Steps between C-alpha positions, in 0.01 A plus 500: 500500500380328185673174422563418134592133504624267226486130588708231329479120511137424408393295197151642454214662690270332586694174528494209749869536599606609848692813399214609277238459771711689753560789260130510411397517866758760609494699176121540482487619862780752449314635196190543719717705736589737217834358388606383155588134462611346168581130465716419196355184346605263222331507162493121456295455816272800448413440135433764236166596648604495865393791724731799541355582840354276772344621826663837434847348456688579177623203295776608258645219287867399497667282233734215584610143432243231572697215655506312827814674629505840323134597513495710818845656464469597133154654538594686818821635346312643203238643737773667707619697198149645465470566874818709503370720218177589680401691813475217755639561848487138628617179330340192658685180400343164574723196571850455629616386156427840344665703776811562287285750308471724808852644492488727196170672585618549856820667378289720271291617795189285466364351822537121472333212680550125465213282622598137560249229417711213631869427454513417129814288499317231698259439212549166331474630143853639517810295416816516718662789313184709482433430868847627599457815292156569643633427851717809455182703463443465874778755544375731227144489637613679818799701373365646175155645591412759761248264662448124508151368570485134608182307432561254784687489830734229370624731219550777755687273742730370227582834335550690825701220657720449194558859388435704813262740324154585635208368295130578536242225544216558250283186491236407250136540595175311463317614185132583482308175533190418297333177610338304218275197478625200298365556149773517235722251684233235453651449154770302685252317722574725799251616760534621857764346727580209271854594395840615624646799317848592377532836321833626367724513195614155390869543572718271714529722808120509540512127577202368302698181428527426873126543543411286199732218613363515856141497371561195286631309801171539687258206485185584309281423802698756704410781258129465562411595145695825514713626212827690479479819294816644345415858398800642318702501182843599371621762255762250381384148411819323604586149616376570852163616371463186286592286800212647697257450214575126514297490824194621313377151418390437857126548540531682833754762381374809317719750310313827440777720356537855633192586704373857475202709604183299564662156472775600742244628748297180471805278552607683816146537635416131484827315570520263795866589555768708329842334458821697445808272461759759387870460572573870436275798568498866577154555645258284300191690393314175443529417870379850590204454267421165659510677838257762373260233378518321834647178366685243706867518392773237474838654413863396483701593809742740329570798723307739276181296542548458873547876541187568296278248679637571850384168638166488317411225255694178432857449376707210367871452451596674177588259219402195705236311300446247781421772754279685251308181425456435872366852564264476203362176639432662840329800339281277284377327816355828629139596440390824331422674831853441631650629177279809511593573864868487412436729204310758707785519751750556219279766340466698823876498548569594137261796491660639816854462372509560123298802393587665165387847608738505799777348288460770235501772767836366618641497145377855443664630820837354408486620139405855600782509754742373235385773262545767767850384584591467135369849424693652790811320381469665160 
């Protein structure tokens, strides 16, 4: 059976966001298997000269409203109108917040899937009213589609326990790793093993403010000449973003902006330790990448991170700057060999547990079975 899949929820391809990377990895592999996979992307992020196909994946454009709260919903709604007028047999919706869009296509006979990427109402960007409205999407994410894929075990536990509907665990995988010597990162005075790395969007739930505050509390002599690298940016330059930029005056803190391609590979390849202080996650791709590169990892102890690491690496109490500062101090006392040993252990575990080829095989099996059932139902 040939799958003809339309995916909603991505900004652009390629793009450093989690949803985008997941759709790129799964979509390109399904195309290699002979299926059709189109990701509806947003014109503002793609630009006028953006590609219309990437790794065999189609990239049709959808119009919408560019704003902090309406961006995803408006673009995905306009994309849905185009999906329903074409010959797709699977609609693949990314994020709990967009799950309301699954009902109409399901009623019209289109196979529908919602893939969670974390429980969106926990994210700190939402105000109380928006959070309550999005909280209702937990129900729609399991009641409206035919299938619900959960990116992490915590999403699966919550949705199954709350709504009594079976969900399917579809984790993220470790991407292809390309090790790179420190060349371009020398523009920031970085070499091998002389910095700790944070890499994520600069939004409150990613916790960069906790890390920056904890780093500033450390005595200079404790840091041993190492720097803290903040590799990330924000699509919306708001008050939170400006607050983070105020830390930029410190000589041992480096802001690189979004890191892509060669610079991203260099940053991961040569970091002493990767730090992930998020308060909300689905299954963080940055941690999986750090695993693939064999980096020592220090992560917040939210359940999603503990499930992902399964006892490997280091954790600190989420949101606790004192505990984070204490753990950073202990890590900085280690030598390079100890950090590398920890990283190798994490890498071996990650490569065994999070393989994109096996993950895509699982997605394909469930989508084909959905299509068979849906076709018989018709």
